[in-house]
PDB file of C-alpha atoms and ligand atoms in Angstrom:
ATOM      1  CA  UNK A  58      19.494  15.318   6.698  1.00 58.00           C
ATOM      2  CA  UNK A  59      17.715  14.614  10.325  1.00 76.00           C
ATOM      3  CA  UNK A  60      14.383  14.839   9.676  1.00 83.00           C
ATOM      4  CA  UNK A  61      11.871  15.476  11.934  1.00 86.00           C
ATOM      5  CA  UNK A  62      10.238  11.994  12.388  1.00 90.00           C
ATOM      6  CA  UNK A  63      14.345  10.474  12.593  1.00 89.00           C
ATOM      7  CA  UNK A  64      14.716  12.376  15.416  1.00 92.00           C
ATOM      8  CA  UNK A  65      11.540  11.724  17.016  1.00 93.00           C
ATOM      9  CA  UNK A  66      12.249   7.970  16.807  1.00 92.00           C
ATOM     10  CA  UNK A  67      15.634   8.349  18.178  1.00 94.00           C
ATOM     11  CA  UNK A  68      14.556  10.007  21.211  1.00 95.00           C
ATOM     12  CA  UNK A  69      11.683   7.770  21.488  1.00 95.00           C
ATOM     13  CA  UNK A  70      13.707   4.617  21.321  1.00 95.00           C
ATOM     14  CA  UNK A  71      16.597   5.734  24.088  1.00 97.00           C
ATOM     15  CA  UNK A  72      13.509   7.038  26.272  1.00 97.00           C
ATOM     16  CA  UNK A  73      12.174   3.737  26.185  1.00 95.00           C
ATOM     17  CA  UNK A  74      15.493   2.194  26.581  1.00 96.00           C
ATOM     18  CA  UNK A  75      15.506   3.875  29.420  1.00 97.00           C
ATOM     19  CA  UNK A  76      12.439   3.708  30.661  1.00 96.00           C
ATOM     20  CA  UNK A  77      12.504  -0.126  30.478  1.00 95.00           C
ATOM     21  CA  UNK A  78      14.717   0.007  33.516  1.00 96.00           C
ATOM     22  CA  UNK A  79      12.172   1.564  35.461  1.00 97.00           C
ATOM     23  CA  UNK A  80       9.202  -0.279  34.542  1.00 96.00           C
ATOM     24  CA  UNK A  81       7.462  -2.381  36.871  1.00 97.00           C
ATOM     25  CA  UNK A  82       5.533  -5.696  35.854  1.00 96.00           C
ATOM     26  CA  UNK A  83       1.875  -3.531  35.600  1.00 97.00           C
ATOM     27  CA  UNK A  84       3.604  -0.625  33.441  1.00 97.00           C
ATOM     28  CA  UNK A  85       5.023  -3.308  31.216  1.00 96.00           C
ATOM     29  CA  UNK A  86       2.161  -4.793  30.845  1.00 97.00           C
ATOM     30  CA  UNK A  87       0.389  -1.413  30.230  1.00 97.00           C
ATOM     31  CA  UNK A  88       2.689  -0.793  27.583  1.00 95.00           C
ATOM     32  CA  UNK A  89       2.096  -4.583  25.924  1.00 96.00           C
ATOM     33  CA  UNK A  90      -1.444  -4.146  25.869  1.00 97.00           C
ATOM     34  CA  UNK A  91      -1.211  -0.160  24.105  1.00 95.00           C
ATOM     35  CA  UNK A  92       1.252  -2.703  21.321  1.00 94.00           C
ATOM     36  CA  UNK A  93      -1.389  -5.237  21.253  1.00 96.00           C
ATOM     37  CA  UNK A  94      -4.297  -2.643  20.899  1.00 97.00           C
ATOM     38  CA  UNK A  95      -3.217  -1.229  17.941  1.00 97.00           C
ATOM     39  CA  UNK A  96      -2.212  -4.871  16.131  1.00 95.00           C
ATOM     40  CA  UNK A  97      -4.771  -5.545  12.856  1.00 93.00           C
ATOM     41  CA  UNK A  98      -8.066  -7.255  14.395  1.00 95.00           C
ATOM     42  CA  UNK A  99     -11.437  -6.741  13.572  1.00 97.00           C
ATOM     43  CA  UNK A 100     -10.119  -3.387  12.765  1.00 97.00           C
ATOM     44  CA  UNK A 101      -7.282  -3.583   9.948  1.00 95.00           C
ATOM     45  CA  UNK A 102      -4.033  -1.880  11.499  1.00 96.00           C
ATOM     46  CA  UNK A 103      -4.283   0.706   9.244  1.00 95.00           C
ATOM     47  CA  UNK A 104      -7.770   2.360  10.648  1.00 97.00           C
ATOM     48  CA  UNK A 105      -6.764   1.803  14.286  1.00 98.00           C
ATOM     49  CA  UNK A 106      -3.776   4.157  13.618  1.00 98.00           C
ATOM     50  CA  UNK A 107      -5.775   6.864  11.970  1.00 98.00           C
ATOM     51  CA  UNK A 108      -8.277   6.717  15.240  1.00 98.00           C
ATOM     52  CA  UNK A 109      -5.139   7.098  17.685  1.00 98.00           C
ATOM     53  CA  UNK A 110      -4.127   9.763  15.156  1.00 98.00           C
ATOM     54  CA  UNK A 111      -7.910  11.754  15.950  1.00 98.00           C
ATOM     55  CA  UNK A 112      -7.215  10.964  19.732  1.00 98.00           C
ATOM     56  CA  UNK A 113      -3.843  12.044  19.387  1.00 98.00           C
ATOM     57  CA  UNK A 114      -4.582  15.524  17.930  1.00 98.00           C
ATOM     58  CA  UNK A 115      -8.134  15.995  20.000  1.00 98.00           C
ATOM     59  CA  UNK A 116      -5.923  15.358  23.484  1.00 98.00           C
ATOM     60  CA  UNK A 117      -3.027  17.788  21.624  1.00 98.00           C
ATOM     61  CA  UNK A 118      -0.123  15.411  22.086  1.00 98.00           C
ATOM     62  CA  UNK A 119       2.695  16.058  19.102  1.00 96.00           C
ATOM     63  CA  UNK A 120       4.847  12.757  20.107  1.00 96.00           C
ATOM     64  CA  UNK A 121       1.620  10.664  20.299  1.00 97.00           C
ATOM     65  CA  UNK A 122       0.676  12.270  16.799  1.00 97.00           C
ATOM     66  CA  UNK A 123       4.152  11.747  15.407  1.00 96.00           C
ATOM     67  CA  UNK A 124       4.403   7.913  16.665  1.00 96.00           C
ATOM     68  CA  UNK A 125       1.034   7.863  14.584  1.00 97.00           C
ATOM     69  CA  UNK A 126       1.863   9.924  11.768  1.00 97.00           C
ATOM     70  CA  UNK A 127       5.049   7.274  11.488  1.00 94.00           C
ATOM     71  CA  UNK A 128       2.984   4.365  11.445  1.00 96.00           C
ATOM     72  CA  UNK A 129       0.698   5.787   8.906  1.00 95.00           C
ATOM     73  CA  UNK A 130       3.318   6.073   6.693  1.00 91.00           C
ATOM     74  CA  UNK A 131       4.509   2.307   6.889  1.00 90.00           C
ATOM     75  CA  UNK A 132       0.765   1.451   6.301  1.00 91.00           C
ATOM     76  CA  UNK A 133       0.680   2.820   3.327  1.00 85.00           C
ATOM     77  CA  UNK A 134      -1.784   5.581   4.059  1.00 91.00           C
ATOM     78  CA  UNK A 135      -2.690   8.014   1.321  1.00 87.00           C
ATOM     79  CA  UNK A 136      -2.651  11.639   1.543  1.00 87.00           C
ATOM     80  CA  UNK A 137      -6.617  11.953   1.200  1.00 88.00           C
ATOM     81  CA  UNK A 138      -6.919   9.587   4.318  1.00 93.00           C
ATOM     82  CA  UNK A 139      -4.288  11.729   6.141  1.00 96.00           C
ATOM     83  CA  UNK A 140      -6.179  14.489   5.267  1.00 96.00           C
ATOM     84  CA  UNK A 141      -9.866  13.518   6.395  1.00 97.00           C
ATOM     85  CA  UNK A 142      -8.316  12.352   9.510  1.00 98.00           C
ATOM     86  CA  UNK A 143      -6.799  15.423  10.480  1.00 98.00           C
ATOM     87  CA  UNK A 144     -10.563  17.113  10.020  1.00 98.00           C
ATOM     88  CA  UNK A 145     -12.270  14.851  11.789  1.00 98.00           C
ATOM     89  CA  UNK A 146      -9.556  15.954  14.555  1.00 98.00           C
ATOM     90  CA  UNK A 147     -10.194  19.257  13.754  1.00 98.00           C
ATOM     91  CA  UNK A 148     -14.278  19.001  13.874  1.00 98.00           C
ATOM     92  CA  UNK A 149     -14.087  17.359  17.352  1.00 98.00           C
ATOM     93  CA  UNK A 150     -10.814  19.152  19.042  1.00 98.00           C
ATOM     94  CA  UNK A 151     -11.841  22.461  17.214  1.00 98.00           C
ATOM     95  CA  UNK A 152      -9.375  25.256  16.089  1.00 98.00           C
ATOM     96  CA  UNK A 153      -6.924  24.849  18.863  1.00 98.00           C
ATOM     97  CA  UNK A 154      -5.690  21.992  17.185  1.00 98.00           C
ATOM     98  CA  UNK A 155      -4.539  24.063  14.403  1.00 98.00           C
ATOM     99  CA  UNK A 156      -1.032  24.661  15.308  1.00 98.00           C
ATOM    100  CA  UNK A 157      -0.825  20.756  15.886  1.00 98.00           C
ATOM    101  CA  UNK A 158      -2.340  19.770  12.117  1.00 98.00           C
ATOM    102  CA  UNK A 159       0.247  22.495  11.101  1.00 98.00           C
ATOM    103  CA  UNK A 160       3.291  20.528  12.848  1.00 97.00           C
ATOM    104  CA  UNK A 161       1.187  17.086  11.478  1.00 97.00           C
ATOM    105  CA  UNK A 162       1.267  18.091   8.314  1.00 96.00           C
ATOM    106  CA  UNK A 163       5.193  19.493   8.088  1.00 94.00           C
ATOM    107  CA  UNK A 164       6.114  16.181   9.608  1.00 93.00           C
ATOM    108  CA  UNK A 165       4.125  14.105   6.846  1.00 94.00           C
ATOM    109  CA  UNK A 166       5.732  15.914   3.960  1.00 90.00           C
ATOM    110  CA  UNK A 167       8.764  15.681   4.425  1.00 89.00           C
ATOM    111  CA  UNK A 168       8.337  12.248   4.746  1.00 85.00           C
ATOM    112  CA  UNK A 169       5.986  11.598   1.958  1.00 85.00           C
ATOM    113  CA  UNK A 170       8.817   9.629  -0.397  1.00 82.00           C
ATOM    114  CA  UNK A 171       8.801  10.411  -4.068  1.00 85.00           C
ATOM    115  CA  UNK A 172       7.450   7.270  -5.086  1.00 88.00           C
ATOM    116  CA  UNK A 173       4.002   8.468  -3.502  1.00 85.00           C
ATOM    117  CA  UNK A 174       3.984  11.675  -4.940  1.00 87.00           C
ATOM    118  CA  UNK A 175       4.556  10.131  -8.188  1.00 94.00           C
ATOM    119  CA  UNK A 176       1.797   7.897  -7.671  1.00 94.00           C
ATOM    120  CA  UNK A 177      -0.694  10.173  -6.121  1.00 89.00           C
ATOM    121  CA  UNK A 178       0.030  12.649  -9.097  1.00 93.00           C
ATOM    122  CA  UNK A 179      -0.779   9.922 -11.775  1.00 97.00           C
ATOM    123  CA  UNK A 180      -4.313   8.835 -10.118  1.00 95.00           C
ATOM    124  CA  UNK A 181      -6.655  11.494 -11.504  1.00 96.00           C
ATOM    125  CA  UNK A 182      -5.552  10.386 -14.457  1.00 98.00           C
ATOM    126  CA  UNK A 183      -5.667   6.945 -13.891  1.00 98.00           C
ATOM    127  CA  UNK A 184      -9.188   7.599 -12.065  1.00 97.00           C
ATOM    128  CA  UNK A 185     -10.169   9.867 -15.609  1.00 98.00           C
ATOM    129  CA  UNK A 186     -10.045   6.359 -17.458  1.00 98.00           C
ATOM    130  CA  UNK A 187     -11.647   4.369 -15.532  1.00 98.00           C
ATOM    131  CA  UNK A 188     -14.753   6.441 -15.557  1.00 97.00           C
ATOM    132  CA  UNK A 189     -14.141   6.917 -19.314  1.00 96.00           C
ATOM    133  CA  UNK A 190     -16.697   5.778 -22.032  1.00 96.00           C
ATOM    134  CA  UNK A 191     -14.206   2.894 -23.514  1.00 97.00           C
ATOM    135  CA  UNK A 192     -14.635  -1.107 -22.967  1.00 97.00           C
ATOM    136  CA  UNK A 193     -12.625  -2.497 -20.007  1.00 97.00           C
ATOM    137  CA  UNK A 194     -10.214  -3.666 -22.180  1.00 98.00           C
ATOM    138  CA  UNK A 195      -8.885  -0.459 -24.000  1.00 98.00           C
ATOM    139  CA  UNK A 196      -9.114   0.892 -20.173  1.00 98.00           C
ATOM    140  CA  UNK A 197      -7.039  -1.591 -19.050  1.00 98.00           C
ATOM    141  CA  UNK A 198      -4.305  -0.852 -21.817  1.00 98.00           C
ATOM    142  CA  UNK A 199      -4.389   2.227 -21.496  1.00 98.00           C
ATOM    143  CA  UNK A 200      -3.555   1.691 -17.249  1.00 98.00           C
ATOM    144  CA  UNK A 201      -0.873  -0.546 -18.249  1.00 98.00           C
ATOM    145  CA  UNK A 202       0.476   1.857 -21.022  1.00 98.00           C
ATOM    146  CA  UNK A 203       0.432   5.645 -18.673  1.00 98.00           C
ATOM    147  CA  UNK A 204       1.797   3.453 -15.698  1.00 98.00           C
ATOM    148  CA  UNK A 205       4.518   1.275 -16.982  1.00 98.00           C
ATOM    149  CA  UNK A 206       6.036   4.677 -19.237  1.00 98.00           C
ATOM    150  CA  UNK A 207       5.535   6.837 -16.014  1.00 98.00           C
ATOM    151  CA  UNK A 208       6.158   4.684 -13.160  1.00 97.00           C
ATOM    152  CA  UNK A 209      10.391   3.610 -12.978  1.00 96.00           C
ATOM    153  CA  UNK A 210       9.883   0.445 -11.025  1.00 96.00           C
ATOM    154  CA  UNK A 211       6.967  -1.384 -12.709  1.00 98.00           C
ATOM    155  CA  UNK A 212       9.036  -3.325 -15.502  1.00 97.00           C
ATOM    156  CA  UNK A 213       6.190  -4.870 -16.488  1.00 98.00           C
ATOM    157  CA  UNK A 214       2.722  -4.294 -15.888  1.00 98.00           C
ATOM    158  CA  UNK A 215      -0.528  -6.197 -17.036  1.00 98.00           C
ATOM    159  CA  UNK A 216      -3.807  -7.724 -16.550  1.00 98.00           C
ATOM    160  CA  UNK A 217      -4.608 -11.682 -16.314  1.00 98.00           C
ATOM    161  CA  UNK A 218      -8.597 -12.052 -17.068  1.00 98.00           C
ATOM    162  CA  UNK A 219      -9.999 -15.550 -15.705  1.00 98.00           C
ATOM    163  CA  UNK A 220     -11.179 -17.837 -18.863  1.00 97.00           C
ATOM    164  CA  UNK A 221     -14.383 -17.432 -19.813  1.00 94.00           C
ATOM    165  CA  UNK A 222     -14.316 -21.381 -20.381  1.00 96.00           C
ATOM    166  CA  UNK A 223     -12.344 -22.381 -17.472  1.00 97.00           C
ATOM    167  CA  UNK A 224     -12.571 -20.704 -14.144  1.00 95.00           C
ATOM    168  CA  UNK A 225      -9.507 -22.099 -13.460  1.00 97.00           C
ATOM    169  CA  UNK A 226      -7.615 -20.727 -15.847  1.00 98.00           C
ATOM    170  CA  UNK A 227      -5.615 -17.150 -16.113  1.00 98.00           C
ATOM    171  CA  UNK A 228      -5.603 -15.802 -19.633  1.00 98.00           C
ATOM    172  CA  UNK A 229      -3.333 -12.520 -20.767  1.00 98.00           C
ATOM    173  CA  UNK A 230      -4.802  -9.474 -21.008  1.00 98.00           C
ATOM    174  CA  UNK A 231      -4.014  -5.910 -21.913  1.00 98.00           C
ATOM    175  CA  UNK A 232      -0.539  -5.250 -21.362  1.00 98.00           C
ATOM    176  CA  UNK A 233       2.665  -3.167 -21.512  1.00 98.00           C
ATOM    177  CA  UNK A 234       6.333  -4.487 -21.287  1.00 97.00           C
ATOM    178  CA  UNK A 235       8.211  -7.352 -22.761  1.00 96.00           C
ATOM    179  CA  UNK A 236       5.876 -10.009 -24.545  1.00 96.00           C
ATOM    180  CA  UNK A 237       5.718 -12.830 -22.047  1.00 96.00           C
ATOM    181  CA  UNK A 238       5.306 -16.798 -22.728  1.00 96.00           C
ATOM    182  CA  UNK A 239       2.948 -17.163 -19.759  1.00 97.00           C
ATOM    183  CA  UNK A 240      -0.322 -16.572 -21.893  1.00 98.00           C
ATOM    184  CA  UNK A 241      -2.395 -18.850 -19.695  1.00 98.00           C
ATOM    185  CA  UNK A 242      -1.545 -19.818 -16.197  1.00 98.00           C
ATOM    186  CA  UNK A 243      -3.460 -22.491 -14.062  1.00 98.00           C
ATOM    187  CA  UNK A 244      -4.848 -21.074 -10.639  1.00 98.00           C
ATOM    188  CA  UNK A 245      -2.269 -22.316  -8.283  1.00 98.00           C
ATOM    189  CA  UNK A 246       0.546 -22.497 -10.643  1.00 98.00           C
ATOM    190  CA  UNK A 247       3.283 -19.428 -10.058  1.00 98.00           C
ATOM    191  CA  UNK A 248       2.768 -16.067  -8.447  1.00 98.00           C
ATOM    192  CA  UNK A 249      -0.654 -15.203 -10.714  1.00 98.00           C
ATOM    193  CA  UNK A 250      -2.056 -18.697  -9.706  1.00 98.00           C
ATOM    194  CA  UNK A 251      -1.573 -18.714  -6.374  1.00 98.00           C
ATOM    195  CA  UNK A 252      -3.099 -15.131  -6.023  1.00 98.00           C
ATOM    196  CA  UNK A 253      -5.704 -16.123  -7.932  1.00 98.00           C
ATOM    197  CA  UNK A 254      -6.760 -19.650  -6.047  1.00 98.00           C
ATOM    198  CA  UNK A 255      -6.475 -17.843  -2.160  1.00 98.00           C
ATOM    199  CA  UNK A 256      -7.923 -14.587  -3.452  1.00 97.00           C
ATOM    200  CA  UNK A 257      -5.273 -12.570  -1.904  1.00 97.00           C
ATOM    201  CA  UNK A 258      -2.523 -10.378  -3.327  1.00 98.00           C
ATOM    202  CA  UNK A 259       1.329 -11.467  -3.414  1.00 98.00           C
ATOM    203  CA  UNK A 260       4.300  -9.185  -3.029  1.00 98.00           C
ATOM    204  CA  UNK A 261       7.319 -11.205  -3.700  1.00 98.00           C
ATOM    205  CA  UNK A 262      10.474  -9.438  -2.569  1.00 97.00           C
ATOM    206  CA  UNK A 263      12.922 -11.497  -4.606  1.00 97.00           C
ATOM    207  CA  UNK A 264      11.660 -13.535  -6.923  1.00 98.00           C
ATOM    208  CA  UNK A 265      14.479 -16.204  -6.653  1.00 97.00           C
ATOM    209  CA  UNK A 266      13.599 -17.268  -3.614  1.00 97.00           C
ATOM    210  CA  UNK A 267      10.150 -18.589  -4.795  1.00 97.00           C
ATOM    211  CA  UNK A 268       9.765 -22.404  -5.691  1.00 97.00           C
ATOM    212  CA  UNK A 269       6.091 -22.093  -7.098  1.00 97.00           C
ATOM    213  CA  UNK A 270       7.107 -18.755  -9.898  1.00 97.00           C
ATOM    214  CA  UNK A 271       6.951 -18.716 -13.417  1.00 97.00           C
ATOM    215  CA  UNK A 272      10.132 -16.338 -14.901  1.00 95.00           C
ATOM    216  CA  UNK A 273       9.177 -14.328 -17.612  1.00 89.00           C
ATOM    217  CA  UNK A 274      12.844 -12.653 -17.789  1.00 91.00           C
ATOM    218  CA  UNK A 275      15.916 -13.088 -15.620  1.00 92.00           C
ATOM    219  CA  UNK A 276      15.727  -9.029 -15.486  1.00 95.00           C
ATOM    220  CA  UNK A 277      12.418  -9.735 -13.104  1.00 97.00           C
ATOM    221  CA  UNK A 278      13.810  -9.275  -9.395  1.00 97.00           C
ATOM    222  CA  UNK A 279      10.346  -8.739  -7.632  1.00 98.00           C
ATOM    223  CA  UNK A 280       6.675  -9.008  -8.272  1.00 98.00           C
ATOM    224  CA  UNK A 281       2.837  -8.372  -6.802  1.00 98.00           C
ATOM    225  CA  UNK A 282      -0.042  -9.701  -7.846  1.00 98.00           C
ATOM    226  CA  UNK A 283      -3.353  -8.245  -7.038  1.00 98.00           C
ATOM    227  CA  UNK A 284      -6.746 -10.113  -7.308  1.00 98.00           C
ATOM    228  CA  UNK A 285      -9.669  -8.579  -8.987  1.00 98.00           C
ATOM    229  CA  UNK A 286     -12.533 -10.145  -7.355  1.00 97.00           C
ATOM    230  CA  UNK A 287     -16.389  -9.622  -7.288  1.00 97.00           C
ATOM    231  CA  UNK A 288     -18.922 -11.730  -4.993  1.00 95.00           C
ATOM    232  CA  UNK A 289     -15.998 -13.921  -4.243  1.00 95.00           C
ATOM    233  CA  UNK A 290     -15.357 -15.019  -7.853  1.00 96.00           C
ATOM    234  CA  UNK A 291     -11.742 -13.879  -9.364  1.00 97.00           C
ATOM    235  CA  UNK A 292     -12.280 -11.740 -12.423  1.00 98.00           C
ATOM    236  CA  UNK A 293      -8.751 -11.668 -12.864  1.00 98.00           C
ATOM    237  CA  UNK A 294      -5.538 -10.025 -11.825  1.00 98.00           C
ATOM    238  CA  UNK A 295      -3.021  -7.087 -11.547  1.00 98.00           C
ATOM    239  CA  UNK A 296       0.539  -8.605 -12.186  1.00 98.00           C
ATOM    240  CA  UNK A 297       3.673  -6.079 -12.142  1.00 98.00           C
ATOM    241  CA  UNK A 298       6.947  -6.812 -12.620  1.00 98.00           C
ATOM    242  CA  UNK A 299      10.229  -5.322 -11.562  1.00 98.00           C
ATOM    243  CA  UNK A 300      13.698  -5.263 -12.121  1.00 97.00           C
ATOM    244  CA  UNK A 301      14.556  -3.898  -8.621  1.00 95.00           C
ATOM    245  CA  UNK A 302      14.211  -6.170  -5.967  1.00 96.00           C
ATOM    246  CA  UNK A 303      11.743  -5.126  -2.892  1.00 95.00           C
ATOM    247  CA  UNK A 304      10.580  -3.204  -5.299  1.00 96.00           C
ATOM    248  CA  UNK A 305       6.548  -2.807  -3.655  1.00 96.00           C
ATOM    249  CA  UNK A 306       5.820  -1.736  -0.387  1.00 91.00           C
ATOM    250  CA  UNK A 307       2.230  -0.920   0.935  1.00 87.00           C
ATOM    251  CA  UNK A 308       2.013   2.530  -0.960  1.00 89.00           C
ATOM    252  CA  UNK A 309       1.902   0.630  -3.978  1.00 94.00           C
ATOM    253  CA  UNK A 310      -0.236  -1.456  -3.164  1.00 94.00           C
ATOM    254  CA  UNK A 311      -2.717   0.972  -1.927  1.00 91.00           C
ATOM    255  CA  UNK A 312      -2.552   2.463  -5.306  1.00 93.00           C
ATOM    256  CA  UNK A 313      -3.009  -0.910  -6.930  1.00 97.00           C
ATOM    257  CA  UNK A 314      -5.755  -2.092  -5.222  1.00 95.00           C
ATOM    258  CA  UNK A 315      -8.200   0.766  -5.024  1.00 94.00           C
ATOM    259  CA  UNK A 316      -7.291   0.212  -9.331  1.00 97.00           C
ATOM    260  CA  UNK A 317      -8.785  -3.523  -9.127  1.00 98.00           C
ATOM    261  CA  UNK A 318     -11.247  -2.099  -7.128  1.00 96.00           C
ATOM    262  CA  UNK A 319     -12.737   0.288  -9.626  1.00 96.00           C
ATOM    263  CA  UNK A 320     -12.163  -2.546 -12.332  1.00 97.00           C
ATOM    264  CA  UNK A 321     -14.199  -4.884 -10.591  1.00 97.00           C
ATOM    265  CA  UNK A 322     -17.462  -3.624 -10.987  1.00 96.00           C
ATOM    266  CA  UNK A 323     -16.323  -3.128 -14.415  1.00 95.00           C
ATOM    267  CA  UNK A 324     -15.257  -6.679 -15.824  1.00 92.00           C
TER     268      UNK A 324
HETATM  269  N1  LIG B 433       5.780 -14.330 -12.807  1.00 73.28           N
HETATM  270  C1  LIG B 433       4.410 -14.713 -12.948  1.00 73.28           C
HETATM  271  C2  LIG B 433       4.083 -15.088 -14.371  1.00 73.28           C
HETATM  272  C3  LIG B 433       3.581 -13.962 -15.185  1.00 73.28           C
HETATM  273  S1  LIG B 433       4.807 -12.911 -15.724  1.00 73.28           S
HETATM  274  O1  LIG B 433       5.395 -12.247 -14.555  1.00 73.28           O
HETATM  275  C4  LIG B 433       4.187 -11.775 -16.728  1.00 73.28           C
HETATM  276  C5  LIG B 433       4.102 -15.865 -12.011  1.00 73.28           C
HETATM  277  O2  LIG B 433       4.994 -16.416 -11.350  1.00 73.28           O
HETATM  278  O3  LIG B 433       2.942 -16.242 -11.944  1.00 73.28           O
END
């Protein structure tokens, strides 16, 4: 099926084929610097496309809000951000930019996959245990039980607390899946260490590529890792792993994340 954004990007592509024969040096560069303005600085990538999105609807310009709306989607936005963006749109451009949100909003749908529907369905649940009563750790099992029964591609999913004895040092957590070997893991050592030492999260595409990865079945194909970290310390981590390779993408990791980030101020 053509969908609305497939043909938008089709067009868009053999205009600019097109146009790229016509361009002079100063539109060229014109068009470099619009690229270069909208590349992750200061302002993450993400929030620069959800301002050209506002500027986009305010100014009324559907291809300028469906090159947005596309990006969006790649960034992993969530349908709460989409939506808040589209009032502040509406607050400034006012209600003649209703028929526009209208056409935004068909366009996002139908490309909203079924992955992030599944998702966004199972966080006011996953949100309704975190602000529970119950000690971290029975919230944490309870995370890894409702996602890894609910979610197809997380084979594994689990929680890696740093030692209370050794800050260096990744114990096992709650978990669901497969009982894994890798009960304590250096910082630095496989996928879990190395998130852990540089503080950032690791999505591994295909696991068998990796030098520095510690198998915990040869059914794993991919894996991310998410950080928990408070005042710059690591708390611990968010390990999941697949059996499908390429298996995360940044709507997962959205998910994931704003997860560690409730647990944070909770470990
Ligand atoms: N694969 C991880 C080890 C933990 S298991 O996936 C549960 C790693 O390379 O650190």
């Amino acid at each position: 099926m053509e969908t609305k954004l497939g043909l938008f990007n089709e067009k868009r592509d053999r205009l600019n084929r097109i146009l790229s024969r016509y361009a002079g040096r100063n539109m060229k560069s014109f068009m470099d610097l619009d690229w270069r303005t909208y590349s992750g600085g200061a302002v993450p990538e993400k929030y620069k496309e959800l301002m050209g999105l506002v500027s986009s609807l305010v100014l009324r310009c559907d291809d300028c809000i469906s090159y947005h709306i596309a990006q969006c989607l790649k960034l992993g936005v969530t349908n709460g951000e989409f939506e808040e963006t589209l009032m502040i749109g509406l607050i400034v451009g006012g209600s003649i930019t209703i028929p526009h949100i209208r056409r935004a909003v068909e366009t996002w749908d139908e490309h909203v996959s079924p992955k992030r529907k599944l998702l966004e369905s199972l966080e006011p649940e996953v949100l309704k245990i975190l602000d529970g009563e119950e000690s971290p750790t029975v919230k944490m099992q309870k995370i890894s039980d409702l996602l890894h029964e609910k979610v197809p591609h997380y084979g594994w999913f689990g929680f890696y607390l740093t030692d209370k004895n050794d800050d260096k040092m990744l114990v096992l957590g709650p978990f669901a899946g497969e009982p894994t070997e890798h009960t304590h893991i250096p910082f630095g050592k496989g996928i879990c260490g190395q998130a852990a030492q540089t503080m950032k999260t690791f999505t591994i595409d295909d696991v068998s590529k990796e030098s520095n990865y510690l198998s915990c079945s040869i059914k794993v194909k991919s894996e991310i890792v998410l950080p928990i970290v408070r005042n710059g310390k690591v708390l611990g981590e968010l390990d999941i792993d697949s059996h499908e390779t390429s298996a995360f993408d940044a709507i997962d990791e959205s998910f994931l994340s704003s997860i560690c980030e409730r647990l944070s101020s909770l470990l």
